[in-house]
Amino acid sequence: MRRVIGFLVLAVILIGIAFGIGALPGEIGATVGSWTIQAPLPLVVVAAVILFLVLYFLLRLLALLLGAPGRFGRSRHERQLRQGDRAVTRAFAAIAAADPRAARREAQRARRLLPNAPMALLVSAEAARLAGKPDESEADYRALSEQPDAAFLGLRGLLRQALDARDWTLAADVARRAELAHPGAAWLRSERARLALRTGSWAEALALAGPEAPRAVMATAAAEAAGDPIQALRLAKDAFAADPKLAPAALAYARRLRAAREARKAENVIEKAWAAQPHPDLAAFYLDPVTDPLERVREAERLAGFNRNHGESNFLQAQVCLAAKLTGEARRYAQAALAAGLDQRRLWVLKADIEEADAAAGGGEGATFAAHEALRRSQTARPDPRWRCSTCGAEPGEWHAACPSCGTVGRMEWTDRTAPASGVAANGAANGTITLLPGAVT
Ligand SMILES: [Zn+2]
């Protein structure tokens, strides 16, 4: 109703204006040269209005025609974006469904529609990977890693590729770049720690390792691998402080100290280590500079004093006494070692040597018989202690930070056991386990 009233009012106004114009008196004339035009004023007003309207619509039409290509381009671009997004989604869905053909088709479509979009590159790389085309996948990841906002995604893909290809050096390099692109990512830290172990970069592995890692073992390995003597000394000191029972750590520290002409400090370290957990290698290092047999007896006595009742202390004293031809003392210490529980093959062999030395010095048939008896007992005694991986049971002959057989870090124990792998860390090593090789127990 309002509209009708409004229309009627407008019509009345327009009619009024038309009448007003029609009622205007007078004429307008123009003379150009010999030409004279004359027209009534209402006609001139109407002609002017019509001319204005025609010009206005002509200009609008011109603007519309000039702007058409831009508008067309914009709508085409938007349509392309929408189609590209759909292709990316479909490609991801195909990857999730492990359908390499569909994934590749949609990923290629996405790349065509969105040539430089990070998502298109990512889905293309993932689809190529799924289809078993590592070269194409790597090229896409590499292109992605050069995009400032998506670099981490590309580097993560490259890292995975390098790990699959077991190219540890490349993987470590990519991981370092990924760390710069996105500092502090937790999975990256653990990945870098594993890679550092694989590439033998013990110092880096130590810096990246969590509190559960066997730090004394890793620091010992880092000290042994360090080229700089000062850094090596610091690492060995840390290793010994972290676990004084770990003989290789004590030895690494003491060796560095002796090399730095700190002989007394080196002895001190060995004495502390002996008090914590005696080991034949500690004694060998301690007595190494001493050549005189009787002097060696005195030095051994001093070291044994730091762990008087341990079978290893008695065994050491028996050895040096025999070397100094003090067979009576040697026999007494060997007996004490046995009483302390050191019922091992090496002790019975030593006892046989003591008796043979006694027999050679005129000990008579009794000594010879005792030597034979000791040798016989050595056949049934427990085996000698040796380094043994508590995870896989491998016995590599010497201590290793990482088991050469199963790759587990910090699981070498000095033991005379022959039982199956126990999984219990020895020498006070931390319970956390790091493996270098796939398939090992973690
Ligand atoms: Zn092992």
Coordinates of C-alpha atoms and ligand atoms in Angstrom, one line a residue:
M1 CA 0.0 0.0 0.0
R2 CA 2.9 2.3 1.0
R3 CA 4.5 1.6 -2.3
V4 CA 1.4 2.4 -4.3
I5 CA 1.0 5.7 -2.4
G6 CA 4.7 6.5 -2.9
F7 CA 4.4 5.7 -6.7
L8 CA 1.3 8.0 -7.0
V9 CA 3.1 10.8 -5.1
L10 CA 6.2 10.4 -7.4
A11 CA 3.9 10.4 -10.5
V12 CA 2.1 13.6 -9.4
I13 CA 5.5 15.2 -8.8
L14 CA 6.9 14.2 -12.2
I15 CA 3.7 15.3 -14.0
G16 CA 3.9 18.6 -12.0
I17 CA 7.5 19.0 -13.2
A18 CA 6.5 18.2 -16.8
F19 CA 3.7 20.7 -16.7
G20 CA 6.1 23.2 -15.1
I21 CA 8.7 22.7 -17.9
G22 CA 5.9 22.8 -20.6
A23 CA 4.6 26.0 -19.2
L24 CA 8.0 27.7 -19.3
P25 CA 7.7 30.7 -21.6
G26 CA 10.3 31.8 -24.2
E27 CA 12.7 30.4 -26.7
I28 CA 16.4 29.7 -27.0
G29 CA 18.2 30.6 -30.1
A30 CA 21.8 29.9 -31.3
T31 CA 23.5 31.4 -34.4
V32 CA 26.6 29.7 -35.9
G33 CA 27.8 31.6 -39.0
S34 CA 24.9 31.9 -41.3
W35 CA 22.9 29.2 -39.4
T36 CA 20.3 30.1 -36.8
I37 CA 18.5 27.6 -34.7
Q38 CA 15.6 28.5 -32.5
A39 CA 13.6 26.2 -30.2
P40 CA 11.1 26.5 -27.4
L41 CA 12.6 26.4 -23.9
P42 CA 10.7 23.3 -22.7
L43 CA 12.0 21.3 -25.7
V44 CA 15.6 22.4 -25.0
V45 CA 15.3 21.3 -21.3
V46 CA 13.9 17.9 -22.3
A47 CA 16.6 17.5 -25.0
A48 CA 19.4 18.4 -22.5
V49 CA 18.1 15.8 -19.9
I50 CA 17.9 13.1 -22.6
L51 CA 21.5 14.0 -23.8
F52 CA 22.7 13.8 -20.2
L53 CA 21.1 10.4 -19.7
V54 CA 22.5 9.0 -23.0
L55 CA 26.1 10.2 -22.1
Y56 CA 25.8 8.7 -18.6
F57 CA 24.8 5.3 -19.9
L58 CA 27.5 5.3 -22.6
L59 CA 30.2 6.0 -20.0
R60 CA 28.9 3.2 -17.7
L61 CA 29.0 0.8 -20.6
L62 CA 32.5 1.8 -21.5
A63 CA 33.7 1.2 -17.9
L64 CA 32.0 -2.1 -17.8
L65 CA 33.7 -3.2 -21.0
L66 CA 37.1 -2.1 -19.8
G67 CA 36.9 -3.9 -16.4
A68 CA 35.6 -7.2 -17.8
P69 CA 39.0 -9.0 -18.3
G70 CA 40.0 -8.3 -14.6
R71 CA 36.8 -9.6 -13.3
F72 CA 36.9 -12.6 -15.5
G73 CA 40.5 -13.4 -14.3
R74 CA 39.5 -13.0 -10.7
S75 CA 36.6 -15.4 -10.9
R76 CA 38.8 -17.9 -12.8
H77 CA 41.5 -17.7 -10.2
E78 CA 39.0 -18.2 -7.4
R79 CA 37.6 -21.2 -9.2
Q80 CA 41.1 -22.6 -9.6
L81 CA 41.8 -22.2 -5.9
R82 CA 38.6 -24.0 -5.0
Q83 CA 39.4 -26.9 -7.3
G84 CA 43.0 -27.0 -6.1
D85 CA 41.8 -27.2 -2.4
R86 CA 39.4 -30.0 -3.4
A87 CA 42.3 -31.9 -5.1
V88 CA 44.5 -31.5 -2.0
T89 CA 41.8 -32.8 0.2
R90 CA 41.1 -35.8 -2.1
A91 CA 44.8 -36.5 -2.4
F92 CA 45.2 -36.6 1.4
A93 CA 42.2 -38.9 1.7
A94 CA 43.8 -41.2 -0.9
I95 CA 47.1 -41.2 1.0
A96 CA 45.2 -42.1 4.2
A97 CA 43.5 -44.9 2.3
A98 CA 46.9 -46.0 1.0
D99 CA 45.8 -45.7 -2.6
P100 CA 48.9 -44.5 -4.4
R101 CA 47.3 -44.1 -7.9
A102 CA 44.5 -41.9 -6.7
A103 CA 46.8 -40.0 -4.5
R104 CA 49.3 -39.3 -7.3
R105 CA 46.5 -38.3 -9.7
E106 CA 44.9 -35.8 -7.3
A107 CA 48.3 -34.5 -6.1
Q108 CA 49.3 -33.8 -9.7
R109 CA 46.1 -32.0 -10.2
A110 CA 46.7 -30.0 -7.1
R111 CA 50.2 -29.1 -8.3
R112 CA 48.8 -27.9 -11.6
L113 CA 46.0 -25.9 -10.0
L114 CA 48.1 -24.5 -7.1
P115 CA 51.7 -24.6 -8.5
N116 CA 53.5 -23.1 -5.5
A117 CA 51.1 -23.7 -2.7
P118 CA 52.9 -25.5 0.2
M119 CA 50.0 -27.9 0.7
A120 CA 50.1 -29.0 -2.9
L121 CA 53.8 -29.6 -2.6
L122 CA 53.4 -31.5 0.6
V123 CA 50.7 -33.7 -0.8
S124 CA 52.6 -34.3 -4.0
A125 CA 55.7 -35.4 -2.0
E126 CA 53.6 -37.7 0.3
A127 CA 51.9 -39.2 -2.7
A128 CA 55.2 -39.8 -4.5
R129 CA 56.6 -41.4 -1.3
L130 CA 53.5 -43.7 -1.1
A131 CA 54.0 -44.6 -4.7
G132 CA 57.6 -45.6 -4.1
K133 CA 59.2 -42.7 -6.0
P134 CA 61.8 -41.3 -3.5
D135 CA 63.5 -39.0 -6.1
E136 CA 60.2 -37.2 -6.9
S137 CA 59.3 -37.1 -3.3
E138 CA 62.7 -35.6 -2.3
A139 CA 62.4 -32.9 -5.0
D140 CA 59.0 -31.8 -3.7
Y141 CA 60.2 -31.9 -0.1
R142 CA 63.3 -29.9 -1.1
A143 CA 61.1 -27.3 -2.8
L144 CA 58.9 -27.2 0.3
S145 CA 61.9 -26.7 2.5
E146 CA 62.8 -23.5 0.6
Q147 CA 59.5 -21.9 1.5
P148 CA 59.9 -19.8 4.6
D149 CA 56.6 -20.7 6.3
A150 CA 56.6 -24.4 5.3
A151 CA 60.4 -25.1 5.6
F152 CA 59.9 -27.4 8.6
L153 CA 57.4 -29.6 6.8
G154 CA 59.9 -30.0 3.9
L155 CA 62.8 -30.7 6.2
R156 CA 60.8 -33.2 8.2
G157 CA 60.0 -35.1 5.0
L158 CA 63.7 -35.0 4.0
L159 CA 64.7 -36.3 7.4
R160 CA 62.4 -39.2 7.1
Q161 CA 63.7 -40.0 3.6
A162 CA 67.3 -39.9 4.8
L163 CA 66.5 -42.1 7.8
D164 CA 64.8 -44.6 5.4
A165 CA 67.9 -44.5 3.2
R166 CA 70.1 -45.0 6.3
D167 CA 72.1 -41.9 5.3
W168 CA 72.8 -40.9 8.8
T169 CA 75.2 -38.0 7.9
L170 CA 72.5 -36.4 5.7
A171 CA 69.8 -37.1 8.2
A172 CA 71.9 -35.4 11.0
D173 CA 72.4 -32.4 8.7
V174 CA 68.7 -32.1 7.8
A175 CA 67.8 -32.5 11.5
R176 CA 70.1 -29.6 12.4
R177 CA 68.4 -27.4 9.7
A178 CA 64.9 -28.5 11.0
E179 CA 66.0 -27.4 14.5
L180 CA 66.8 -24.0 13.1
A181 CA 63.4 -23.8 11.3
H182 CA 61.4 -24.8 14.3
P183 CA 63.5 -24.8 17.5
G184 CA 62.5 -27.0 20.4
A185 CA 60.4 -29.7 18.7
A186 CA 60.5 -32.7 21.1
W187 CA 60.5 -35.5 18.5
L188 CA 63.2 -33.7 16.6
R189 CA 65.4 -33.6 19.7
S190 CA 65.1 -37.3 20.3
E191 CA 65.6 -37.9 16.6
R192 CA 68.8 -35.8 16.7
A193 CA 70.0 -37.7 19.7
R194 CA 69.6 -41.0 17.9
L195 CA 71.3 -39.7 14.9
A196 CA 74.2 -38.3 16.9
L197 CA 74.6 -41.8 18.4
R198 CA 74.5 -43.4 14.9
T199 CA 77.1 -41.0 13.6
G200 CA 79.3 -41.5 16.7
S201 CA 78.8 -37.8 17.7
W202 CA 78.8 -38.7 21.4
A203 CA 79.2 -35.1 22.6
E204 CA 76.1 -34.0 20.7
A205 CA 74.2 -37.1 21.8
L206 CA 75.1 -36.3 25.3
A207 CA 73.9 -32.6 24.9
L208 CA 70.6 -33.8 23.5
A209 CA 70.0 -36.8 25.8
G210 CA 67.3 -36.6 28.4
P211 CA 67.9 -37.3 32.1
E212 CA 67.0 -41.0 31.6
A213 CA 70.0 -41.6 29.3
P214 CA 73.1 -43.4 30.6
R215 CA 75.1 -40.1 30.8
A216 CA 78.2 -41.6 32.3
V217 CA 78.5 -44.1 29.5
M218 CA 77.9 -41.4 26.9
A219 CA 80.3 -38.9 28.4
T220 CA 83.0 -41.6 28.5
A221 CA 82.5 -42.4 24.8
A222 CA 82.5 -38.6 24.1
A223 CA 85.7 -38.2 26.1
E224 CA 87.4 -41.0 24.1
A225 CA 86.2 -39.5 20.8
A226 CA 87.1 -35.9 21.7
G227 CA 90.1 -34.5 19.8
D228 CA 90.6 -31.5 22.1
P229 CA 92.4 -32.7 25.3
I230 CA 90.8 -30.1 27.5
Q231 CA 87.3 -31.1 26.3
A232 CA 88.2 -34.7 26.7
L233 CA 89.3 -34.2 30.3
R234 CA 86.1 -32.3 31.1
L235 CA 83.9 -35.0 29.6
A236 CA 85.8 -37.8 31.4
K237 CA 85.5 -35.9 34.7
D238 CA 81.7 -35.6 34.1
A239 CA 81.5 -39.3 33.3
F240 CA 83.4 -40.3 36.4
A241 CA 81.3 -37.9 38.6
A242 CA 78.1 -39.4 37.1
D243 CA 79.1 -42.9 37.9
P244 CA 82.3 -43.7 39.9
K245 CA 81.5 -47.4 39.5
L246 CA 81.9 -47.3 35.8
A247 CA 85.6 -48.4 35.4
P248 CA 85.9 -47.2 31.7
A249 CA 84.8 -43.7 32.9
A250 CA 87.4 -43.7 35.8
L251 CA 90.1 -44.9 33.4
A252 CA 89.2 -42.3 30.8
Y253 CA 89.5 -39.6 33.4
A254 CA 92.7 -41.0 35.0
R255 CA 94.3 -41.4 31.6
R256 CA 93.6 -37.8 30.7
L257 CA 95.0 -36.7 34.1
R258 CA 98.1 -38.7 33.7
A259 CA 98.6 -37.3 30.2
A260 CA 98.3 -33.8 31.7
R261 CA 101.1 -34.7 34.2
E262 CA 98.6 -34.9 37.1
A263 CA 99.8 -38.3 38.3
R264 CA 98.7 -38.0 41.9
K265 CA 95.2 -36.9 40.8
A266 CA 95.0 -39.8 38.4
E267 CA 95.9 -42.3 41.2
N268 CA 93.3 -40.6 43.4
V269 CA 90.6 -41.2 40.8
I270 CA 91.6 -44.9 40.5
E271 CA 91.5 -45.3 44.3
K272 CA 88.0 -43.8 44.5
A273 CA 86.9 -46.0 41.6
W274 CA 88.4 -49.1 43.4
A275 CA 86.5 -48.2 46.5
A276 CA 83.3 -47.9 44.5
Q277 CA 83.8 -51.0 42.3
P278 CA 87.2 -52.8 41.8
H279 CA 88.1 -53.8 38.3
P280 CA 91.3 -55.4 37.0
D281 CA 91.9 -52.6 34.4
L282 CA 91.9 -50.1 37.2
A283 CA 94.7 -52.0 39.0
A284 CA 96.6 -52.5 35.7
F285 CA 96.5 -48.7 35.1
Y286 CA 97.5 -47.9 38.8
L287 CA 100.5 -50.3 38.8
D288 CA 101.6 -49.6 35.2
P289 CA 104.3 -47.0 36.0
V290 CA 105.8 -49.3 38.7
T291 CA 108.2 -52.0 37.4
D292 CA 110.0 -53.3 40.6
P293 CA 108.0 -56.4 41.8
L294 CA 108.3 -55.5 45.5
E295 CA 107.3 -51.9 44.8
R296 CA 104.3 -53.3 42.9
V297 CA 103.4 -55.3 46.0
R298 CA 103.4 -52.1 48.1
E299 CA 101.4 -50.2 45.5
A300 CA 98.8 -53.0 45.2
E301 CA 98.6 -53.1 49.0
R302 CA 97.8 -49.4 49.0
L303 CA 95.1 -49.7 46.3
A304 CA 93.6 -52.8 47.9
G305 CA 93.3 -50.8 51.1
F306 CA 90.5 -48.8 49.5
N307 CA 88.3 -51.9 49.3
R308 CA 90.0 -54.4 51.7
N309 CA 87.5 -57.2 51.8
H310 CA 86.7 -57.3 48.1
G311 CA 87.7 -60.5 46.3
E312 CA 89.3 -58.4 43.5
S313 CA 91.6 -56.7 46.1
N314 CA 92.8 -60.1 47.4
F315 CA 93.2 -61.5 43.9
L316 CA 95.3 -58.5 42.9
Q317 CA 97.6 -58.9 45.9
A318 CA 97.9 -62.6 45.2
Q319 CA 99.0 -61.8 41.7
V320 CA 101.7 -59.2 42.6
C321 CA 103.0 -61.3 45.5
L322 CA 103.5 -64.3 43.1
A323 CA 105.3 -62.0 40.7
A324 CA 107.5 -60.9 43.5
K325 CA 108.1 -64.6 44.4
L326 CA 106.3 -64.2 47.8
T327 CA 104.4 -67.5 47.3
G328 CA 103.3 -67.8 51.0
E329 CA 101.7 -64.3 50.8
A330 CA 100.3 -65.1 47.4
R331 CA 98.7 -68.3 48.6
R332 CA 97.1 -66.5 51.6
Y333 CA 95.6 -63.7 49.4
A334 CA 94.3 -66.3 46.9
Q335 CA 92.6 -68.1 49.7
A336 CA 91.1 -64.8 50.9
A337 CA 89.8 -64.1 47.4
L338 CA 88.1 -67.5 47.3
A339 CA 86.6 -66.9 50.7
A340 CA 85.3 -63.5 49.4
G341 CA 83.4 -65.4 46.7
L342 CA 85.8 -65.1 43.8
D343 CA 85.4 -68.7 42.7
Q344 CA 86.4 -68.1 39.1
R345 CA 88.7 -69.9 36.7
R346 CA 91.4 -67.2 36.8
L347 CA 91.7 -67.7 40.6
W348 CA 92.3 -71.5 40.3
V349 CA 94.8 -70.9 37.5
L350 CA 96.6 -68.4 39.8
K351 CA 96.5 -70.9 42.6
A352 CA 98.0 -73.6 40.3
D353 CA 100.8 -71.1 39.3
I354 CA 101.5 -70.4 43.0
E355 CA 101.8 -74.1 43.8
E356 CA 104.0 -74.6 40.7
A357 CA 106.2 -71.8 41.8
D358 CA 106.4 -73.4 45.2
A359 CA 107.2 -76.8 43.7
A360 CA 109.9 -75.2 41.5
A361 CA 111.4 -73.6 44.7
G362 CA 111.6 -77.0 46.3
G363 CA 108.1 -77.3 47.7
G364 CA 108.0 -81.1 47.0
E365 CA 105.3 -83.4 45.8
G366 CA 102.7 -81.8 47.9
A367 CA 103.0 -78.5 46.0
T368 CA 102.9 -80.4 42.6
F369 CA 99.8 -82.2 43.7
A370 CA 98.2 -79.0 44.9
A371 CA 98.9 -77.4 41.5
H372 CA 97.2 -80.3 39.7
E373 CA 94.3 -80.1 42.0
A374 CA 94.0 -76.3 41.4
L375 CA 94.1 -76.9 37.6
R376 CA 91.4 -79.5 37.9
R377 CA 89.2 -77.2 39.9
S378 CA 89.7 -74.5 37.3
Q379 CA 87.7 -76.6 34.9
T380 CA 84.6 -76.5 37.0
A381 CA 84.9 -73.0 38.4
R382 CA 82.8 -70.1 37.3
P383 CA 84.1 -68.4 34.1
D384 CA 86.2 -65.3 34.3
P385 CA 84.4 -62.0 34.3
R386 CA 84.2 -60.1 31.0
W387 CA 82.2 -57.3 29.4
R388 CA 78.8 -58.6 28.4
C389 CA 75.7 -56.9 26.9
S390 CA 72.9 -57.4 29.4
T391 CA 70.4 -56.9 26.5
C392 CA 71.5 -59.4 23.9
G393 CA 74.2 -61.3 25.8
A394 CA 76.9 -60.4 23.3
E395 CA 80.5 -60.5 24.6
P396 CA 82.6 -58.2 22.4
G397 CA 85.8 -58.7 24.3
E398 CA 86.1 -55.1 25.5
W399 CA 83.9 -52.4 26.8
H400 CA 81.8 -50.4 24.3
A401 CA 79.4 -47.5 25.0
A402 CA 77.0 -49.1 22.5
C403 CA 76.8 -52.8 22.1
P404 CA 78.4 -53.7 18.7
S405 CA 75.8 -56.5 18.4
C406 CA 72.4 -55.0 19.3
G407 CA 73.3 -51.3 19.4
T408 CA 72.0 -50.7 22.9
V409 CA 73.8 -47.9 24.7
G410 CA 75.0 -48.4 28.3
R411 CA 74.2 -52.1 28.8
M412 CA 77.7 -53.5 29.0
E413 CA 78.3 -55.1 32.4
W414 CA 81.4 -56.7 33.9
T415 CA 80.1 -60.1 34.9
D416 CA 81.0 -63.7 35.2
R417 CA 77.4 -64.8 34.6
T418 CA 76.5 -66.9 31.6
A419 CA 72.8 -66.7 32.1
P420 CA 70.6 -65.3 29.4
A421 CA 70.5 -61.5 29.1
S422 CA 68.9 -60.0 32.2
G423 CA 68.1 -56.5 30.9
V424 CA 69.6 -55.1 34.2
A425 CA 72.1 -52.4 33.7
A426 CA 75.4 -52.9 35.4
N427 CA 78.0 -50.6 36.9
G428 CA 75.3 -48.3 38.1
A429 CA 74.3 -47.2 34.6
A430 CA 71.1 -45.4 34.4
N431 CA 68.0 -47.5 33.5
G432 CA 67.2 -45.5 30.4
T433 CA 68.1 -47.3 27.2
I434 CA 69.0 -45.9 23.9
T435 CA 69.4 -48.2 20.9
L436 CA 71.3 -47.5 17.7
L437 CA 70.1 -50.3 15.6
P438 CA 66.5 -51.0 14.6
G439 CA 64.7 -53.9 16.1
A440 CA 66.6 -53.7 19.4
V441 CA 64.7 -53.5 22.7
T442 CA 64.1 -49.9 23.8
Ligands
ZN1 ZN 73.7 -56.1 22.9

